[in-house]
Coordinates of C-alpha atoms in Angstrom, one line a residue:
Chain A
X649 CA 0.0 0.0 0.0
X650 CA 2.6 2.5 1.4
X651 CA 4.5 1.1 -1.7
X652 CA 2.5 2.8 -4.5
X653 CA 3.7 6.3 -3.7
X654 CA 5.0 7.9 -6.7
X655 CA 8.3 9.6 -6.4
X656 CA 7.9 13.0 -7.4
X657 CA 4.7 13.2 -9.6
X658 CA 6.4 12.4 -12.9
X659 CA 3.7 11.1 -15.6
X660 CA 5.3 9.2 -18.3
X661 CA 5.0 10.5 -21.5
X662 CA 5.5 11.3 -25.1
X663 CA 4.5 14.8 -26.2
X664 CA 6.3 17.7 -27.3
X665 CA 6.5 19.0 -23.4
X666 CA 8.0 15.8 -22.4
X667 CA 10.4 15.6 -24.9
X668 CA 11.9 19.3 -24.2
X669 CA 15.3 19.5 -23.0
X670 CA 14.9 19.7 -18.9
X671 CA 17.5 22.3 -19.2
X672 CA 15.1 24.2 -21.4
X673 CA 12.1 23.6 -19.6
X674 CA 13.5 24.3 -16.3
X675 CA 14.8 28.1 -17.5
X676 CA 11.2 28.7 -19.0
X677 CA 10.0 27.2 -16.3
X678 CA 11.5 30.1 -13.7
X679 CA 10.5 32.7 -16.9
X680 CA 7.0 32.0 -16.2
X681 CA 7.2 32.7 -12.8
X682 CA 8.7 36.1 -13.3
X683 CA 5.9 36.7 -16.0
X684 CA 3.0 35.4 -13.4
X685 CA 4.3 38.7 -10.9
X686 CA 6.0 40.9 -12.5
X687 CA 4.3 44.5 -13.5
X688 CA 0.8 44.7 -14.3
X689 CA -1.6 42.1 -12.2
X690 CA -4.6 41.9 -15.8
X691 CA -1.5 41.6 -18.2
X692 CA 0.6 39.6 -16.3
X693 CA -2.4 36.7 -15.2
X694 CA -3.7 36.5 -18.9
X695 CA 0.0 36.1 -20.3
X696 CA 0.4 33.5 -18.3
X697 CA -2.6 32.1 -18.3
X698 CA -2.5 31.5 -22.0
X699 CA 1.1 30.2 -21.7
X700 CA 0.2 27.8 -19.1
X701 CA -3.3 26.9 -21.0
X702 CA -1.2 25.9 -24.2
X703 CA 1.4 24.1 -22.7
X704 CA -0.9 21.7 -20.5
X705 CA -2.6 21.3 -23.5
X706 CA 0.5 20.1 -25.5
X707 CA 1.4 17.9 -22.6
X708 CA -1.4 15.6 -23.0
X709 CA -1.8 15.7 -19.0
X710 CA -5.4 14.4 -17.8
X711 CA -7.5 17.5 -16.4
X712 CA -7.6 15.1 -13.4
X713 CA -4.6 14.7 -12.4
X714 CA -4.0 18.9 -12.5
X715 CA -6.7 19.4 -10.1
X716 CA -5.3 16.7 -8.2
X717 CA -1.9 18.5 -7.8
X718 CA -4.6 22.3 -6.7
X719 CA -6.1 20.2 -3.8
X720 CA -3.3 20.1 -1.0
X721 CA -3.4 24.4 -1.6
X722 CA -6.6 25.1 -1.1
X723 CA -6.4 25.9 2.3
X724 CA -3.8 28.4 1.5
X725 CA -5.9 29.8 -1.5
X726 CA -8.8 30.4 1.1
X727 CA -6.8 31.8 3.6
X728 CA -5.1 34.1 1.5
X729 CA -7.8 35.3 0.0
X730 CA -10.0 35.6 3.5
X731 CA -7.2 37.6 4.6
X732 CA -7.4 40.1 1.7
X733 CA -11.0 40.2 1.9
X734 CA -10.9 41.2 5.2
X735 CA -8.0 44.0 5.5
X736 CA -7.4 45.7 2.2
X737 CA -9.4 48.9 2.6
X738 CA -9.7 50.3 -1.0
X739 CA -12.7 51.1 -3.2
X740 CA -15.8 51.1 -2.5
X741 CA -17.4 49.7 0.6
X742 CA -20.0 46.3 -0.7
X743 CA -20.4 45.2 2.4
X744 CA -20.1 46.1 5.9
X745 CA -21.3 44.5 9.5
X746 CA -19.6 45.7 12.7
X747 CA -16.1 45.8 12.1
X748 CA -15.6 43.9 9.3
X749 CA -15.6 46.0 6.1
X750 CA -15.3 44.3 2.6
X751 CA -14.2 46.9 -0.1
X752 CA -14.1 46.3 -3.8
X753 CA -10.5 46.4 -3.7
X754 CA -10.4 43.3 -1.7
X755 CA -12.6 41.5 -3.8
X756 CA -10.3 42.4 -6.7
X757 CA -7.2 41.6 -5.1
X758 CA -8.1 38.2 -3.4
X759 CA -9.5 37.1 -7.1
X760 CA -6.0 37.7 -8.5
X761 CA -4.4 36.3 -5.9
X762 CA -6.4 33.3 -6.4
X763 CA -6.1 33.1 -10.2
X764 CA -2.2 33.8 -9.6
X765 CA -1.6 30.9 -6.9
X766 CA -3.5 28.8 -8.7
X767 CA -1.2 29.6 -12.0
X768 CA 1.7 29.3 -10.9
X769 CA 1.0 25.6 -9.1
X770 CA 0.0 24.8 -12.2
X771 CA 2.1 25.5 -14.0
X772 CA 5.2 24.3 -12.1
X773 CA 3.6 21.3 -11.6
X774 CA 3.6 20.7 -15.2
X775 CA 7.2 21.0 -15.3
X776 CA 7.6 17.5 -12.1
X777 CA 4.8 15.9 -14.2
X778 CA 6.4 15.8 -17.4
X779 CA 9.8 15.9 -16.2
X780 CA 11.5 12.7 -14.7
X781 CA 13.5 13.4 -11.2
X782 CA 16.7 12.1 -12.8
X783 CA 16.5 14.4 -15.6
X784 CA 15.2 17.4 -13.4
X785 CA 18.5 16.4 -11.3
X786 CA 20.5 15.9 -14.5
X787 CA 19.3 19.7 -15.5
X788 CA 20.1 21.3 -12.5
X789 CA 23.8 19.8 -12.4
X790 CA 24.5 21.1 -16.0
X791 CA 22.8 24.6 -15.3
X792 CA 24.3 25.2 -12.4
X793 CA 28.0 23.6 -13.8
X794 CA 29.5 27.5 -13.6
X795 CA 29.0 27.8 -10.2
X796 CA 31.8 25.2 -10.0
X797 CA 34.5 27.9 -10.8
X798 CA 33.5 29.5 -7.3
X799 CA 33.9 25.9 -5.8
X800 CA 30.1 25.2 -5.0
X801 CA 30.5 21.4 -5.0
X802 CA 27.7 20.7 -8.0
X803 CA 28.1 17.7 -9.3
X804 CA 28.0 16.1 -4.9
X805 CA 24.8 18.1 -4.3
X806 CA 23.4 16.4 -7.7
X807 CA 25.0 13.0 -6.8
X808 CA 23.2 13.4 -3.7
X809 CA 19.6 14.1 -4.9
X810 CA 20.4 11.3 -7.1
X811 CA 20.7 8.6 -4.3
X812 CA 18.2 10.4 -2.0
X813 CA 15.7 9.7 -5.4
X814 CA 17.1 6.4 -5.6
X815 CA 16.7 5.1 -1.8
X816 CA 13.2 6.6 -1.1
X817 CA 11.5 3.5 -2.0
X818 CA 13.6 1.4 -0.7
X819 CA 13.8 3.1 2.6
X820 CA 9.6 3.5 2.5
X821 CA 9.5 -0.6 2.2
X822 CA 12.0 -0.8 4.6
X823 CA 9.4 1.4 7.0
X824 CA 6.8 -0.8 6.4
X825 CA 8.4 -4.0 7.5
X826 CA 9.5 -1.9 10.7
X827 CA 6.2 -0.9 11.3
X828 CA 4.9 -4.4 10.7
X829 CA 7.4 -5.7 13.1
X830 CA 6.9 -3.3 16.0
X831 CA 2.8 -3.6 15.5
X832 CA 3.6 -7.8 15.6
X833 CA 5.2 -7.3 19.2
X834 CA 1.9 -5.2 20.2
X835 CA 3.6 -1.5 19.5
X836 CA 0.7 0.8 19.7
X837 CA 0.3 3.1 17.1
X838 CA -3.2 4.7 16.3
X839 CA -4.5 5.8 20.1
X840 CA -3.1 7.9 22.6
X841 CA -2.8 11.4 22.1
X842 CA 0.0 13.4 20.3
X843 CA 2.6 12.9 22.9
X844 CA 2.0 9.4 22.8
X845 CA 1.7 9.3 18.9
X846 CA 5.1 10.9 18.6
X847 CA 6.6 8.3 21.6
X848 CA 5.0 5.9 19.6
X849 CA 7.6 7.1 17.0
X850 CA 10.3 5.9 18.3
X851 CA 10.9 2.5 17.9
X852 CA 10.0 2.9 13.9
X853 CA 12.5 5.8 13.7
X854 CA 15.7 4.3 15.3
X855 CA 15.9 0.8 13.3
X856 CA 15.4 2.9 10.5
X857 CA 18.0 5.5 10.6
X858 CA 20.6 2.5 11.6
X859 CA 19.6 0.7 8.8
X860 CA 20.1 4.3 6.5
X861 CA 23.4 4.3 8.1
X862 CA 24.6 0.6 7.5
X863 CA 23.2 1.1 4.1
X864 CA 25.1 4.1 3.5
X865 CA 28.5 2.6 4.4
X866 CA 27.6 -0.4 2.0
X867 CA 26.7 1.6 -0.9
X868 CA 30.4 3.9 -0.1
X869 CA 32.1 0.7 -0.8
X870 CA 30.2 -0.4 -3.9
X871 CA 30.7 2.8 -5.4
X872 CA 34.5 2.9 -4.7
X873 CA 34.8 -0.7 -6.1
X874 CA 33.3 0.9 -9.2
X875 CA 35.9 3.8 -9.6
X876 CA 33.9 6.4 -7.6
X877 CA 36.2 9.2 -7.2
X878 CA 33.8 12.5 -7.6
X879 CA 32.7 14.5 -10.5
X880 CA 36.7 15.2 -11.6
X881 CA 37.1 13.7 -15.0
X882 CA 33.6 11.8 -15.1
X883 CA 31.4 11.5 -18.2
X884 CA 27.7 11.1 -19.2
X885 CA 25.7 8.3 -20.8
X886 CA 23.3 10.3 -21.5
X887 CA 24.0 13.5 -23.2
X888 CA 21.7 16.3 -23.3
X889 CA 21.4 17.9 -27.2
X890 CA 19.2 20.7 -27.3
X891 CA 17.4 20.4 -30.5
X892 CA 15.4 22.8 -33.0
X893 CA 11.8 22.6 -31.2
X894 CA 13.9 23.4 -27.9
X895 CA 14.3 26.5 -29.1
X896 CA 11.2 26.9 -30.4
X897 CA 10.2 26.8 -27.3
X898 CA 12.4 29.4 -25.8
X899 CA 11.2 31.8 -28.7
X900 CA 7.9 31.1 -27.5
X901 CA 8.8 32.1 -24.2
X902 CA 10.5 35.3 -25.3
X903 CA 8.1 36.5 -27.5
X904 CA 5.5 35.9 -24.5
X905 CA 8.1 38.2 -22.3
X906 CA 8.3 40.3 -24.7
X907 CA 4.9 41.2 -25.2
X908 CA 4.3 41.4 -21.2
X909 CA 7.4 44.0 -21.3
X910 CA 5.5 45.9 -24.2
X911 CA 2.0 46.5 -23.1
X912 CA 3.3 47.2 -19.4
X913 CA 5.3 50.0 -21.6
X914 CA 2.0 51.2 -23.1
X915 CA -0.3 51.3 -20.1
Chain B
X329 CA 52.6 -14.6 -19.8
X330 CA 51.7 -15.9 -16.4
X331 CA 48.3 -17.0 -16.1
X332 CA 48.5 -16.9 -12.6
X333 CA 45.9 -13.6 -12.4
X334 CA 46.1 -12.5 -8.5
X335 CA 48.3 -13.7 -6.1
X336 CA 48.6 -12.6 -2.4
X337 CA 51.9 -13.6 0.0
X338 CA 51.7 -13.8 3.8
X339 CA 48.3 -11.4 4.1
X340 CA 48.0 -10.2 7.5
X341 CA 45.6 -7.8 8.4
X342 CA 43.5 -6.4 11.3
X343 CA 41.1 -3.9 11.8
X344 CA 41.9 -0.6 14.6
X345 CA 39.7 -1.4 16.7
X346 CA 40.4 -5.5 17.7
X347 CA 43.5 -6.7 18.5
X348 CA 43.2 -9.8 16.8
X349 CA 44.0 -10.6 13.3
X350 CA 41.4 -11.6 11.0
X351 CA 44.0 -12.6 8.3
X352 CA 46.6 -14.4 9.2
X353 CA 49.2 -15.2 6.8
X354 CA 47.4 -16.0 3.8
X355 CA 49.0 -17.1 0.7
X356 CA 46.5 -18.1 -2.4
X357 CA 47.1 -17.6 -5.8
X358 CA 44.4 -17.9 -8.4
X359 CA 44.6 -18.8 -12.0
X360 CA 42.7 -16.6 -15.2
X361 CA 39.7 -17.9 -15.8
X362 CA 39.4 -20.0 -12.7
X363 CA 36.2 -20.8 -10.9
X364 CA 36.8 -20.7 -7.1
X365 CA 34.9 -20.8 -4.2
X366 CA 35.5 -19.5 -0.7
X367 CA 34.0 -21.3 2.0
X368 CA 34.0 -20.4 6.0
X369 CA 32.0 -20.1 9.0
X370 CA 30.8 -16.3 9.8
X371 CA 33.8 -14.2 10.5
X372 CA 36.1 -16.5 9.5
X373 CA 37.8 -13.5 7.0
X374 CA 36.5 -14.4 3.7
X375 CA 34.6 -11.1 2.9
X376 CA 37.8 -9.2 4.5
X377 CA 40.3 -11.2 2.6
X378 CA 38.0 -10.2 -0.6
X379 CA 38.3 -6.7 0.1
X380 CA 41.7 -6.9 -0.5
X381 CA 41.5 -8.3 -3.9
X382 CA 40.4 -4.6 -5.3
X383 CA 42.6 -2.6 -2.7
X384 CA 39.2 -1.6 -0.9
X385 CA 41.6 -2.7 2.1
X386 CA 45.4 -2.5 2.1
X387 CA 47.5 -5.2 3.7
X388 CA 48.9 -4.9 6.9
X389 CA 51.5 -7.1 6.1
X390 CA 52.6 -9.3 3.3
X391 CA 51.2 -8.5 -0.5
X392 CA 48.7 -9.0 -2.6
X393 CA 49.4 -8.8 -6.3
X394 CA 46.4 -8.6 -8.9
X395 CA 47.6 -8.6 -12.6
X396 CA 51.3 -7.7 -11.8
X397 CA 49.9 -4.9 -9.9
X398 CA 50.8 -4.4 -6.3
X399 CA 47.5 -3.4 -4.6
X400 CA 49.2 -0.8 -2.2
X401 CA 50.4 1.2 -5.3
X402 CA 47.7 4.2 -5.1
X403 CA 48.8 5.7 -8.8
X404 CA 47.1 2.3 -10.2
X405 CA 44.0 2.1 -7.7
X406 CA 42.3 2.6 -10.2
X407 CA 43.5 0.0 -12.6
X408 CA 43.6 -2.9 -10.1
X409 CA 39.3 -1.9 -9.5
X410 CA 38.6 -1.8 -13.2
X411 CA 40.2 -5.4 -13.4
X412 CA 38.7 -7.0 -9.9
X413 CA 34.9 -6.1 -10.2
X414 CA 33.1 -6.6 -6.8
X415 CA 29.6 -7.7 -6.1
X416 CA 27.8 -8.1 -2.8
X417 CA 25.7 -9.5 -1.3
X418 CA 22.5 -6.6 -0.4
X419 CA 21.7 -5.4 -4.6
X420 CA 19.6 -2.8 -3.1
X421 CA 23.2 -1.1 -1.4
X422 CA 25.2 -1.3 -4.9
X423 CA 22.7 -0.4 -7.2
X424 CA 23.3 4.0 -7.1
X425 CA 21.2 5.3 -9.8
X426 CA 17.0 5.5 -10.5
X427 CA 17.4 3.5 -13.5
X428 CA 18.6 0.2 -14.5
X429 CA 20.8 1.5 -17.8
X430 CA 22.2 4.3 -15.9
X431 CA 23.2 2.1 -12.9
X432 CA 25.1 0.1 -15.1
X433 CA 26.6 3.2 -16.7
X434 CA 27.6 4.0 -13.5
X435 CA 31.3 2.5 -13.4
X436 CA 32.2 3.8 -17.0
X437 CA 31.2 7.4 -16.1
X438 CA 33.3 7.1 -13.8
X439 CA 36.2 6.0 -15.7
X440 CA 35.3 8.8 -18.4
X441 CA 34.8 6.5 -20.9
X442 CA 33.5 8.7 -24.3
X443 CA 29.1 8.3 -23.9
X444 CA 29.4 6.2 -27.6
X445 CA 31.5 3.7 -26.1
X446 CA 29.0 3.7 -22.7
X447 CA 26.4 3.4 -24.4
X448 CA 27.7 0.5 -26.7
X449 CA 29.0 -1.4 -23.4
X450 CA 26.0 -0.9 -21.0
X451 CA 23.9 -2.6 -23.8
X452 CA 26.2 -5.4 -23.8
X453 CA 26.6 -6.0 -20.2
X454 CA 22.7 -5.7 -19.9
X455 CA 22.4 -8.7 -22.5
X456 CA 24.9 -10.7 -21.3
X457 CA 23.3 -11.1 -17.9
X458 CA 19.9 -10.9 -19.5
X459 CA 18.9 -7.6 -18.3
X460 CA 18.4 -6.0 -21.4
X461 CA 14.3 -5.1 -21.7
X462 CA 14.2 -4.1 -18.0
X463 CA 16.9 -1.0 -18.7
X464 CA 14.1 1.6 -18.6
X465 CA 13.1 0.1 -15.4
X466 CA 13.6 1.6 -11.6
X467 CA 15.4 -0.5 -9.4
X468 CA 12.3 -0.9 -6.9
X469 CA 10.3 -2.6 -9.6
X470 CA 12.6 -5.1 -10.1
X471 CA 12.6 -8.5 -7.8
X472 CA 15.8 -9.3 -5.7
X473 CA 17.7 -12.2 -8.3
X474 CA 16.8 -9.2 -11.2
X475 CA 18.6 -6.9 -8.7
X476 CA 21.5 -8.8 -8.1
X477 CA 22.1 -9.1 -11.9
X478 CA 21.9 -5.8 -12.4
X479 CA 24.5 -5.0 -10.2
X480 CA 26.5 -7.7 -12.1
X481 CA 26.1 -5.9 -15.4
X482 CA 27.2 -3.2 -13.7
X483 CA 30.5 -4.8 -13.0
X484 CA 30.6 -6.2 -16.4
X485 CA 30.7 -2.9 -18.3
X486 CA 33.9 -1.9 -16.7
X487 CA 35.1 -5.4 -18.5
X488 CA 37.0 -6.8 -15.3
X489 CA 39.4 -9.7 -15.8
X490 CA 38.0 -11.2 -12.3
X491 CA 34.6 -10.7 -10.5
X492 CA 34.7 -11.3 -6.7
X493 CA 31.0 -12.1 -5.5
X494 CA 30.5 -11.9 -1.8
X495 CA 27.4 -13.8 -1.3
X496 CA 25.6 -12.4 -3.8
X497 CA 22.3 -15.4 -3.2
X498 CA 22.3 -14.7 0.5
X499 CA 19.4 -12.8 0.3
X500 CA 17.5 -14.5 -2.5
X501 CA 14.7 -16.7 -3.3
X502 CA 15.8 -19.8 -4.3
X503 CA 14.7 -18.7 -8.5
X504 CA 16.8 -15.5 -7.6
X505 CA 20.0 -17.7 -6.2
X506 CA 19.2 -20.1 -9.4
X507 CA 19.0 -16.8 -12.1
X508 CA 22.2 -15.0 -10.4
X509 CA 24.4 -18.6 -10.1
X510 CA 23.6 -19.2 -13.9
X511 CA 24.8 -16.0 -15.3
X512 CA 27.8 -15.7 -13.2
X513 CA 28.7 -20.0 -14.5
X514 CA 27.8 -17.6 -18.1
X515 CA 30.1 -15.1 -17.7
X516 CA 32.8 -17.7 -16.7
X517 CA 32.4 -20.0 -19.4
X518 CA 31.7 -17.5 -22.1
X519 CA 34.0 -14.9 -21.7
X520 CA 36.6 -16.5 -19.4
X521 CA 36.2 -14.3 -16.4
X522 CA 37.7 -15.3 -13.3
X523 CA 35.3 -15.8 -10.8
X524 CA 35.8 -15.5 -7.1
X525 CA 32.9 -17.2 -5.4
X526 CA 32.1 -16.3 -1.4
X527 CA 29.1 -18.5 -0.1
X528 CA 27.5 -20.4 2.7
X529 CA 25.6 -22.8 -0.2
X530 CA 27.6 -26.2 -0.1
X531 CA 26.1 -26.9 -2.8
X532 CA 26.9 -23.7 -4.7
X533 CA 30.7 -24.2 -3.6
X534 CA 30.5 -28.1 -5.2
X535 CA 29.5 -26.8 -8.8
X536 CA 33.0 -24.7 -8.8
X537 CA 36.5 -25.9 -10.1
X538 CA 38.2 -25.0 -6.4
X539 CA 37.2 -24.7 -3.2
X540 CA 39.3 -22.7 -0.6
X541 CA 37.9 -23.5 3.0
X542 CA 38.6 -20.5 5.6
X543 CA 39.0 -20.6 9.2
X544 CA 39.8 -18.2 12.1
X545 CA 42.0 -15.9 9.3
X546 CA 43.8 -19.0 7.9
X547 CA 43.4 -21.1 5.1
X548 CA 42.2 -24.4 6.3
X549 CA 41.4 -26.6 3.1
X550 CA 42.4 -26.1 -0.8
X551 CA 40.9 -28.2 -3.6
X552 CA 39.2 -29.6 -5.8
X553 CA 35.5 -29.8 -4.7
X554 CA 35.7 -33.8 -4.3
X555 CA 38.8 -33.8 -1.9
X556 CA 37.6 -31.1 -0.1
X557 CA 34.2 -32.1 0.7
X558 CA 35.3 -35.8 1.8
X559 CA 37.0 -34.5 4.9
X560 CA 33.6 -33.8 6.3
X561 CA 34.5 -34.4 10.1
X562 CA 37.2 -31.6 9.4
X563 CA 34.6 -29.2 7.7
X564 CA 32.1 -30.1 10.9
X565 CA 34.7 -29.2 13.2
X566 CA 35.1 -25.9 11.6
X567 CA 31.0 -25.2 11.4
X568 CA 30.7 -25.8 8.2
X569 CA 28.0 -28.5 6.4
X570 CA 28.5 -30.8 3.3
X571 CA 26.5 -31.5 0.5
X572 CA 23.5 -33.2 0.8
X573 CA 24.6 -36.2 -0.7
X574 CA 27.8 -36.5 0.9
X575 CA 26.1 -36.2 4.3
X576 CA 24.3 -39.0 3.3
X577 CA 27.7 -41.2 1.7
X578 CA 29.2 -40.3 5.2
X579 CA 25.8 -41.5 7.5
X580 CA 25.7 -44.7 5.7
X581 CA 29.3 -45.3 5.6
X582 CA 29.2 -44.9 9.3
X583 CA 27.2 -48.1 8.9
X584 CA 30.4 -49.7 6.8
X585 CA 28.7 -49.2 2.9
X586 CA 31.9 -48.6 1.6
X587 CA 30.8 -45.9 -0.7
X588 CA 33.1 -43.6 -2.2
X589 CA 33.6 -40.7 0.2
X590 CA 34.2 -38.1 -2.9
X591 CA 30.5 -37.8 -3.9
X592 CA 29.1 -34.6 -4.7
X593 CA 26.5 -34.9 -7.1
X594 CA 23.2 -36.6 -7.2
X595 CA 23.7 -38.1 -10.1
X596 CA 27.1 -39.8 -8.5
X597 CA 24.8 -40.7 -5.7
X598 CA 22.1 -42.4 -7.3
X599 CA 24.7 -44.2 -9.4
X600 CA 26.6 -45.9 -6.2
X601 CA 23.4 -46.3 -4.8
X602 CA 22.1 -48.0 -7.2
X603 CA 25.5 -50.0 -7.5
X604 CA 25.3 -51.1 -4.3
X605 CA 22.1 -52.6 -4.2
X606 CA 21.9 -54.1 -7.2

């Protein structure tokens, strides 16, 4: 049961969005962010809403699984919103009872806000979904490859992520065997209140991280019997060509900023 | 040219932290393309004295020479662990990468092999230990024996002379321990690796060409399977079994059969059985 959690949320695939360079998708990814806040809140929301409209469209994602992805923010959409509802005090007054004033403003604000929260989940989440963590990984080692002049140690932070990826099943099945184990010898685990939940903890937690550790130590020594010796020297399997439609889709992006950058000009 | 292939002279070694030795004096040489297993009772030294085969651990004293090359010479580290690949005996703590193919491109990265040439050896090892349609696949999906061969082909890319397998069936199922033994008899037969065999299975150890029996840090017995296993009050002493079948040649020559202590087989068994009381 506890088995069937997807890492990340990639969703195999085979469109044009899936087959981008993640190099390329990651940079346009962090474009559209800028374009979801910067200058004007009308221009800014219906740029990117149309970018983010015609890319999940390209990716072939099910509608489903997007508003899957909305559900763990909407506490955060409400609350936001309530919260601008309740203390931005401009326009007219709709609606007033006691102390609590609700001004046009608000309502204005707290719809963007929405519409903008809701955007930009969406559209990041586009970028895990169609993206695979070991290529997402793979990315951000190669973009961030410069920064190893200043001696930020790039290629062991993406080694890292690599086996963290790699051992998060193993270590979730692993979890579920302890658990099994400690409910089999009459471990407690769903009463008591939160003091007790979290004692309950315990004996789950400390197998585990001995277990991490004895793992670790094996999987040093594997690696150094296969010629480990850091990122010095190393070479890929996989190499990562960025090809015509990649920049197609770069353009796209551009000519998207572009246009933001132009009628924020004009107005 | 020599065909001896590693060779290791009065090996002593102990850890910091015990006073003991777990290696004492240990002198084996081992031929290209030979099939040996290691035999011995839980801490006996056989996954230490393994480790010393690919320089993992350096002797404390004596030598150990693998292809000409003295293990304690750091310049050729790397050489000696490109020749002397090492598999163990948990595939879920060798097996680094999310995906099969890159796992097994692992090593060559490593050795900065150009990506043509990776990509043309990764195939290969994935087909010779019949890996090949599961390279898209995530390690998690795959069962424990598919693990284990995996992390085989991932010693295979690096094209070793000599693989050293520290009970690698351990923690299979018996198809697993059946799947993993067959490719690594493959890999000898086909492409003349020496193999290096640590195990607990008697009857894995009777299948190999040599069996080295290891006690308390010494070497105890060295031989031919036959010989070896027909000193069977010698291996019980140490806390070790014997094949099935020989068990039963030594329980009914308690009873003065006469059979011929140096069966290993069921097939040799059946045979003098049938012998006997025909």
């Amino acid at each position: 049961m506890i088995k069937d959690i997807t890492i990340g949320q990639y969703f195999p695939g085979n469109s044009i969005i899936h087959r981008l360079d993640p190099r390329f998708k990651l940079v346009i990814a962090l474009a559209y962010i800028v374009m979801l806040f910067a200058g004007n809140v009308f221009v800014s929301i219906i740029t990117g809403a149309v970018f983010c409209i015609v890319s999940f469209a390209l990716s072939r994602i099910p509608f489903k699984l997007m508003a899957k992805s909305l559900k763990p923010i909407l506490p955060i959409l409400l609350f936001t919103s309530i919260l601008n509802l309740i203390f931005i005090d401009t326009g007219k007054t709709v609606f007033k009872l006691w102390i609590l004033k609700i001004t046009s403003g608000g309502i204005e604000t707290s719809v963007m806000m929405i519409i903008r929260i809701t955007l930009l989940i969406t559209g990041t989440s586009l970028l895990t979904y169609t993206t695979s963590p070991i290529a997402l990984t793979d990315a951000i080692e190669r973009l961030l490859s410069p920064l190893k002049k200043i001696k930020v140690p790039v290629h062991e932070l993406a080694m890292m992520m690599t086996i963290a990826l790699r051992f998060i099943p193993t270590l979730i099945e692993e979890t579920d065997k302890i658990i099994s184990a400690q409910k089999a010898r009459g471990a407690d685990m769903e009463n008591g209140n939160l003091v007790q939940k979290a004692k309950a903890m315990i004996p789950i937690l400390i197998p585990l991280f001995i277990s991490a550790v004895r793992r670790a130590e094996e999987l040093a020594t594997a690696m150094e019997c296969r010629c480990y010796r850091g990122g010095e020297g190393r070479t890929r399997m996989r190499q990562l060509k960025a090809s015509a439609h990649d920049f197609v889709a770069a353009g796209v992006t551009m000519i998207f900023f572009a246009a933001l950058i132009a009628v924020n000009i004009i107005i | 040219m020599d065909n001896t292939f590693a060779r290791c002279e009065d090996l002593v070694f102990s850890y910091d932290d015990e006073s003991r030795d777990v290696l004492c004096d240990v002198s084996l040489s081992f031929k290209r393309g030979e099939f040996t297993a290691v035999l011995g009772h839980n801490g006996c030294g056989k996954s230490t004295f393994a480790k010393h085969l690919n320089a993992i651990l350096l002797p404390c004293g004596g030598s150990v020479y693998v292809d000409g090359i003295d293990t304690k010479d750091e310049e050729r580290l790397y050489d000696i662990r490109q020749r002397v690949g090492m598999v163990f005996q948990n595939p879920d703590n060798q097996i680094v990468a999310t995906i099969v193919e890159e796992d097994v491109a692992f090593a060559l990265e490593n050795l900065g092999v150009p990506p043509e040439e990776i990509r043309e050896r990764v195939d290969e090892a994935l087909k010779s230990v019949g890996m090949y349609k599961y390279r898209m696949h995530s390690p998690h999906q795959l069962s424990g024996g598919q693990k284990q061969r995996v992390a085989i082909a991932g010693i295979i890319a690096m094209r070793p002379e000599c693989i050293v397998l520290d009970e690698p069936t351990a923690m299979l199922d018996p198809i697993g321990r059946r799947e993993v033994l067959k490719t690594v008899k493959r890999l000898n037969r086909e492409y003349g690796i020496t193999i290096i065999l640590i195990t607990h299975y008697m009857e894995e150890a009777a299948m190999c060409g040599r069996v080295i029996v290891m006690d308390k840090g010494k070497v105890l017995l060295d031989d031919v399977p036959k010989e070896v296993f027909s000193k069977v009050e010698l291996l019980k002493s140490v806390g070790l079994d014997v094949p099935q079948v020989t068990e039963l040649v030594y329980e009914l020559n308690k009873y003065g059969l006469g059979l011929d202590q140096h069966i290993i087989t069921e097939e040799e068994c059946t045979e003098a059985l049938i012998k006997l009381l025909s």
